[in-house]
Coordinates of C-alpha atoms in Angstrom, one line a residue:
X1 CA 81.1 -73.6 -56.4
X2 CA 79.6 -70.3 -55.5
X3 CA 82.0 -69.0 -52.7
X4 CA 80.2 -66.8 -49.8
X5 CA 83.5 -66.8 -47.5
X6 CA 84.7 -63.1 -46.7
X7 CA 88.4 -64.6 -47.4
X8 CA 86.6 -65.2 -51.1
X9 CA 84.7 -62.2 -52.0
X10 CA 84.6 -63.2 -55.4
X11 CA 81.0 -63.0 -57.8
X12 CA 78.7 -63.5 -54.4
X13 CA 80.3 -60.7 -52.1
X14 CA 76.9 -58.8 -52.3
X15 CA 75.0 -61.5 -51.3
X16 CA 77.2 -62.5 -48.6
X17 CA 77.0 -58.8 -47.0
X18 CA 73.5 -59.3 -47.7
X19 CA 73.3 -62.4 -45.5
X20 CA 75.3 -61.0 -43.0
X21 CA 73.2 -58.0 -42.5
X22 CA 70.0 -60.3 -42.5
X23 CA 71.7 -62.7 -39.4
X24 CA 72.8 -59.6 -37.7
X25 CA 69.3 -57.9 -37.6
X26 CA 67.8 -61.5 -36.9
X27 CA 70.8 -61.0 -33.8
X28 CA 69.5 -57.7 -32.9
X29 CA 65.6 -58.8 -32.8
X30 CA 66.7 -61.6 -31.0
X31 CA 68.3 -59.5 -28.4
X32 CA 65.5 -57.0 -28.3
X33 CA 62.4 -59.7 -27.6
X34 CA 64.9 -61.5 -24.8
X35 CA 65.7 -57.8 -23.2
X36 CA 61.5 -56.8 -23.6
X37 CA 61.0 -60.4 -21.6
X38 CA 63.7 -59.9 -19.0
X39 CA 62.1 -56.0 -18.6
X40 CA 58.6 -57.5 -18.4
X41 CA 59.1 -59.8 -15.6
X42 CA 61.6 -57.0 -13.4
X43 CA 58.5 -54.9 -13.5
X44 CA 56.6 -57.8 -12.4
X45 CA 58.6 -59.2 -10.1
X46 CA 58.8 -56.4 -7.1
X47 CA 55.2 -56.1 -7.3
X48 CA 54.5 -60.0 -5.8
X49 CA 57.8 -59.5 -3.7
X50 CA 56.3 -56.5 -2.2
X51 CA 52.7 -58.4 -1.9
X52 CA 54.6 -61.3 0.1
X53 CA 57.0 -59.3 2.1
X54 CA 54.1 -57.6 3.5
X55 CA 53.1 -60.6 5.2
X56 CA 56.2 -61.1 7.1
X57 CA 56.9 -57.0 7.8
X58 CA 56.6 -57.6 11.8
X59 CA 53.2 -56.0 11.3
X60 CA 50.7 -58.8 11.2
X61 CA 48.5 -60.5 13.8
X62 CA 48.7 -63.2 16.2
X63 CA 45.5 -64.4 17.9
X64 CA 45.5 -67.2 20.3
X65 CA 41.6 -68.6 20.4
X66 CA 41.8 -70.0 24.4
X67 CA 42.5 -66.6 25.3
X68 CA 38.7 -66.3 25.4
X69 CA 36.8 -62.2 24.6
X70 CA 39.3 -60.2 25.6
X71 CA 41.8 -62.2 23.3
X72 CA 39.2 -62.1 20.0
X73 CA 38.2 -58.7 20.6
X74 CA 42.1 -57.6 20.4
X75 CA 42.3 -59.4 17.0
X76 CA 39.8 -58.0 15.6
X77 CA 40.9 -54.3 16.6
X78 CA 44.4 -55.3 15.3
X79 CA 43.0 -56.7 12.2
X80 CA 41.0 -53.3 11.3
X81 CA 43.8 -51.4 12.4
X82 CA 46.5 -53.2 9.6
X83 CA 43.7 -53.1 7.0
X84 CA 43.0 -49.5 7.3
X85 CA 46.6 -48.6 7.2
X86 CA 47.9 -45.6 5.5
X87 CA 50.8 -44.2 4.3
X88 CA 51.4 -40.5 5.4
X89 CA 50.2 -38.8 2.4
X90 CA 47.3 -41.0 2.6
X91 CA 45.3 -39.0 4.8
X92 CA 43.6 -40.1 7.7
X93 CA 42.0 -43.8 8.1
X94 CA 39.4 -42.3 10.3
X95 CA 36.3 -41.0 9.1
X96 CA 34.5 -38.7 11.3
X97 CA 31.9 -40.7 13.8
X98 CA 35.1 -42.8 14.6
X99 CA 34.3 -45.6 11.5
X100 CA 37.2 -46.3 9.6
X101 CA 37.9 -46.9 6.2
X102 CA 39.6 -48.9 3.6
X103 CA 42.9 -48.1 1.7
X104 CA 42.3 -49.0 -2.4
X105 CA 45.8 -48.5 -2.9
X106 CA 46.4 -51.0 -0.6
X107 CA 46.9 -55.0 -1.9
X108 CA 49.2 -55.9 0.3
X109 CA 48.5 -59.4 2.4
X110 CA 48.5 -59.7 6.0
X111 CA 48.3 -62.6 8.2
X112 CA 46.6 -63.6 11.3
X113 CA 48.5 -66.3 12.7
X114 CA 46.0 -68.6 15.0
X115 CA 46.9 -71.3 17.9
X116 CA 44.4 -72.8 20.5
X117 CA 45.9 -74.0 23.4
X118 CA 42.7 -75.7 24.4
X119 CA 43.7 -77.8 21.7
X120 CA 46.0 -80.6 22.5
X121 CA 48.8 -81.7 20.0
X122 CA 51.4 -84.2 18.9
X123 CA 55.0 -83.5 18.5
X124 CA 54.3 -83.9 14.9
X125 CA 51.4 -81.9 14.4
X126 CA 51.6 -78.1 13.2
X127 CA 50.6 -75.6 16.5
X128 CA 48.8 -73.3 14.4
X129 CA 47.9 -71.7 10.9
X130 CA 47.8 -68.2 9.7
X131 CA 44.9 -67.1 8.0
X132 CA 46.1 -64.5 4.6
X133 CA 44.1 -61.5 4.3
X134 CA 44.1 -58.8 1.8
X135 CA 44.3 -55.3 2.9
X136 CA 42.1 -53.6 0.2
X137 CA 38.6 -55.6 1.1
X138 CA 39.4 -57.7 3.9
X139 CA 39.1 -60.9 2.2
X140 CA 40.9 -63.7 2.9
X141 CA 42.2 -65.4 0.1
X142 CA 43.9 -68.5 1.9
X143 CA 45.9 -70.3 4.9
X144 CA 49.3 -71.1 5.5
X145 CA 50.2 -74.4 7.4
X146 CA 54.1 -74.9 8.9
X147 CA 55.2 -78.2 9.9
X148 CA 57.6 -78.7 13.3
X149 CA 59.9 -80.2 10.7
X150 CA 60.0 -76.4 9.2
X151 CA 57.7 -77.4 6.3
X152 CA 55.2 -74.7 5.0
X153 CA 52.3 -75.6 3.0
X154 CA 50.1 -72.6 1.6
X155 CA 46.5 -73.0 0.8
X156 CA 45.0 -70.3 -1.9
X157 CA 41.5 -70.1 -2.4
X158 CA 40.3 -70.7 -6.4
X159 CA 41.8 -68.0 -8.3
X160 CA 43.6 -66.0 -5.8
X161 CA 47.0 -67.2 -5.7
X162 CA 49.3 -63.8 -4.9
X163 CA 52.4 -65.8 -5.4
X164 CA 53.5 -65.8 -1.7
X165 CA 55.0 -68.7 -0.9
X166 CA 55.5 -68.4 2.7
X167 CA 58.7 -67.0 5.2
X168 CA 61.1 -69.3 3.5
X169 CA 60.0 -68.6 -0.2
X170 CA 59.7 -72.2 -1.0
X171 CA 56.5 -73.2 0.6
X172 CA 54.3 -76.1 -1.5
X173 CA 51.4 -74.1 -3.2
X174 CA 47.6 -75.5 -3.0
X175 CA 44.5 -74.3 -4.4
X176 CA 41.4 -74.9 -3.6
X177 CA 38.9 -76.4 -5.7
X178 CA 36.4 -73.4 -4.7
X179 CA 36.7 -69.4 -4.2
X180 CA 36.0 -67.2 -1.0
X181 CA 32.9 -66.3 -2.2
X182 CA 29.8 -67.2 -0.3
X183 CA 27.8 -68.7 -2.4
X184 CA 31.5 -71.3 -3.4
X185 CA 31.8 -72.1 -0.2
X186 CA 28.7 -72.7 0.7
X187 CA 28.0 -75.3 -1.8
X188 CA 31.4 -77.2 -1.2
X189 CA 31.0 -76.9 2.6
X190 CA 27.1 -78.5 1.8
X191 CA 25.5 -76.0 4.2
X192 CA 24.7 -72.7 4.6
X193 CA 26.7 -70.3 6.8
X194 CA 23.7 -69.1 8.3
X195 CA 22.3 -71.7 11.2
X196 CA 26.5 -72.6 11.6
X197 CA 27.1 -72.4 15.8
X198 CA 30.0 -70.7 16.9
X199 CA 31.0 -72.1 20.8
X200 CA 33.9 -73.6 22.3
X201 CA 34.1 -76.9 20.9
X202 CA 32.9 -75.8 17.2
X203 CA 36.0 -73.4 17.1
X204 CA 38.2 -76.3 18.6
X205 CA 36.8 -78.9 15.7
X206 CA 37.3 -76.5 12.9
X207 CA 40.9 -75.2 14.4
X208 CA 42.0 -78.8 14.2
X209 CA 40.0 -79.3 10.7
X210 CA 41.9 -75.9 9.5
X211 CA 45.6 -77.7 10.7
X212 CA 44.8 -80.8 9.5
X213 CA 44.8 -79.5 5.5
X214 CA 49.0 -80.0 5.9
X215 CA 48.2 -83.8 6.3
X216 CA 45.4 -84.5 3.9
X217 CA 42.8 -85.1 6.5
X218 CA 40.5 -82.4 5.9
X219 CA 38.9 -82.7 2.6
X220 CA 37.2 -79.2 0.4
X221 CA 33.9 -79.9 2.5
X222 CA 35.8 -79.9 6.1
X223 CA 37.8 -77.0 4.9
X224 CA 34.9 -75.3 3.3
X225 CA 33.0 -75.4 6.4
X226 CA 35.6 -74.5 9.1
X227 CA 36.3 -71.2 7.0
X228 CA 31.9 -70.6 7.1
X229 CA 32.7 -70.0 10.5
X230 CA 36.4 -68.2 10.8
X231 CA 35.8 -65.9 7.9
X232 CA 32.3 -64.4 9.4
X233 CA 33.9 -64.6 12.8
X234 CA 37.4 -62.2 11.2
X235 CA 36.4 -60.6 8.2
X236 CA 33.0 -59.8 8.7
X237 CA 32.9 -58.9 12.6
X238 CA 36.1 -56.5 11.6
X239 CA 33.7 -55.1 9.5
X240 CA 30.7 -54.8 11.5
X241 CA 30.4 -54.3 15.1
X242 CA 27.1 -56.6 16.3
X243 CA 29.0 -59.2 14.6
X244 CA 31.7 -58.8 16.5
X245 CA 29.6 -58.4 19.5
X246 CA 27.9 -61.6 18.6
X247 CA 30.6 -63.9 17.9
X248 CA 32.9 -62.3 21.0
X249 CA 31.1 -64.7 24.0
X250 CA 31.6 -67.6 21.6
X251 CA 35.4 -67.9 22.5
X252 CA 34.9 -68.8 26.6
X253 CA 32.7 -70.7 29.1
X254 CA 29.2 -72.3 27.8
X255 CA 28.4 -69.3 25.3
X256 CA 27.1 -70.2 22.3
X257 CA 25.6 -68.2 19.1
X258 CA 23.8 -69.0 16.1
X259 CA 24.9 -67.3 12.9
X260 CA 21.2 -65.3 11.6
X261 CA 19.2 -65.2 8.4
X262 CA 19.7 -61.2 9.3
X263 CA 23.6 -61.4 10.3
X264 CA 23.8 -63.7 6.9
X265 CA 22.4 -60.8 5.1
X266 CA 24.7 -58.0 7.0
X267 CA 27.5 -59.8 5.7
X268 CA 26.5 -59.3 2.2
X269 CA 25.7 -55.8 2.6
X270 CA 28.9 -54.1 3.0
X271 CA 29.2 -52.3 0.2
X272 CA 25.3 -50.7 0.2
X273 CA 26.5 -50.1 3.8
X274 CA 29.5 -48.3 3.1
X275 CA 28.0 -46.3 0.0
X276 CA 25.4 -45.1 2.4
X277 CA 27.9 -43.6 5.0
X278 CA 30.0 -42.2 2.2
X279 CA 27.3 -40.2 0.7
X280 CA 26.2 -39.0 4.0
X281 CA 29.1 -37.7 5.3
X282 CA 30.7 -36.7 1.5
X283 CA 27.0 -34.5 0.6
X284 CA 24.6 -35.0 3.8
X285 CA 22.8 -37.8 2.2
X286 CA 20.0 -39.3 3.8
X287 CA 21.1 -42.7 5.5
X288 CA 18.1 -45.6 5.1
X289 CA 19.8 -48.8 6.1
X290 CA 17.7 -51.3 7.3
X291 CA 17.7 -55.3 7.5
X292 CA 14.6 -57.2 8.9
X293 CA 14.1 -60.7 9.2
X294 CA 10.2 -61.3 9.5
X295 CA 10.7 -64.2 11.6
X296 CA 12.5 -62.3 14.7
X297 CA 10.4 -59.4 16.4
X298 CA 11.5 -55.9 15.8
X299 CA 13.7 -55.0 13.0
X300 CA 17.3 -56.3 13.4
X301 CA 19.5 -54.1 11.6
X302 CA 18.1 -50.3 11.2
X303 CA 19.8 -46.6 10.6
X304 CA 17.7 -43.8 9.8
X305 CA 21.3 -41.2 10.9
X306 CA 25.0 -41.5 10.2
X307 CA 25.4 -41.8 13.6
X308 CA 23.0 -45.1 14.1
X309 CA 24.7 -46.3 10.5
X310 CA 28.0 -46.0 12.3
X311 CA 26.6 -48.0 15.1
X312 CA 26.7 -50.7 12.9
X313 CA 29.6 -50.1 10.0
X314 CA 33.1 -50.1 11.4
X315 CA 34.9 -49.9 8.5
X316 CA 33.5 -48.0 4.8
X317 CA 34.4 -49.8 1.4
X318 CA 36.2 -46.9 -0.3
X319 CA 36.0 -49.0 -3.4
X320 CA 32.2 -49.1 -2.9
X321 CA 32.0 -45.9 -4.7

């Protein structure tokens, strides 16, 4: 028998120290790919922590819908405020003509967290939801729903899941079978967002529709359409001031206000918007903004100056350009 033992040395000591060398370089790769995995998810790992702390940094939003006007109209200043935020090597978030503008750098999440006391509840029902926005674009990308039992259920729309997982860490994760872009939701909500009607009791049906997703009771379609209504009515009026103005009355008495083929169109024209002011203010570009909708009379949207452009634009796309 051939004897491989170091106590044995005998004919085979070469190819034992050969063996020995092989098993400890096999040792060393070993150790190298686990340290390169362990390295890989540490730089990883502070990035999503960072993402979902941001949520929960005493710096987000609450909006209580029966607080009528005055109580939207504060959101939506709060909202552009945290979206706009810079750090303070970041230069100002204020261009000149008072719009605002986007921080790139940002990707952080922030939430608006939503109640309705018009809306009457069981002791077993969730009071609110919070709505997660990201910074960068003002997008939101999904809902978080928290039990009076302390359980948290968050929603992400299709495909962007940040990996927050609510104030405990250990919320149950959802996502949607459709994305937060218009034409998505549209087609599971079976409607289009222009025509929707924004009054009292359609924010009161879609705020129970929204709290409801805990439960199972609101299906992709309910869901689908209650955010055709709250995301024009947050991201886009933050974005855009006659939205805002539009949607503002909506929130008290008898007011109601029919989204528009024109306002449909505004809401997809951020970006030309933004790349419009930028040039102007960056190089004195000539500003020629203008959305009409043959059916109304006059022309509904219109800049010729940066300071009519502004008029409309709240907050520039930095990312336009």
């Amino acid at each position: 028998m051939t004897e491989s033992s170091p106590l044995h040395p005998g004919m085979s000591s070469g190819k034992a120290r050969g063996a020995h060398r092989k098993r400890r370089m096999q040792s060393i790769l070993i150790a190298l790919a686990v340290a390169a995995l362990v390295g890989a998810f540490l730089a990883m790992a502070p990035q999503s922590q960072n993402k979902a702390a941001a949520i929960d940094d005493a710096g987000d939003i609450s909006w209580d819908m029966s607080g009528g006007t005055s109580a939207y109209n504060a959101m939506i200043e709060a909202v552009r405020q945290r979206a706009t935020r810079r750090g303070p090597d970041q230069g100002s978030s204020t261009l000149r003509e008072g719009m605002l503008r986007t921080n790139p750098a940002n990707t952080d999440l922030f939430s608006i967290d939503v109640t309705n006391r018009n809306v009457g509840q069981s002791s077993t029902a969730p009071v609110g939801f919070r709505l997660l926005m990201r910074a960068s674009d003002l997008f939101i990308v999904g809902w978080l729903v928290a039990t009076p039992q302390g359980e948290e259920h968050v929603f992400f729309l299709k495909g962007d899941d940040t990996g927050y997982r609510g104030q405990t860490g250990r919320a149950t994760f959802h996502e949607a079978d459709f994305g937060g872009g218009y034409p998505a939701l549209e087609k599971t909500a079976g409607r289009s967002r222009i025509g929707q009607v924004a009054n009292v009791a359609a924010w009161e049906t879609n705020f129970r529709n929204m709290i409801a997703t805990v439960a199972g009771e609101s299906d992709q379609q309910t869901v689908a359409q209650a955010l055709l209504l709250f995301i024009p009515a947050i991201a886009e009026a933050a974005r855009f001031d006659p939205i805002q103005a539009s949607f503002a009355p909506t929130f008290q008495n008898a007011n109601s206000h029919t989204i528009t083929p024109a306002e449909g169109e505004l809401m997809v024209d951020w970006s030309k918007a933004s790349k419009q002011a930028l040039a102007s203010l960056d190089t004195g570009a000539a500003v020629n903004f203008r959305i009409d909708d043959p059916q109304t009379p006059g022309v509904d949207f219109e800049a010729t100056t940066i300071q009519t452009l502004a008029a409309i634009l709240a907050i520039c796309l930095i990312s336009a350009l």
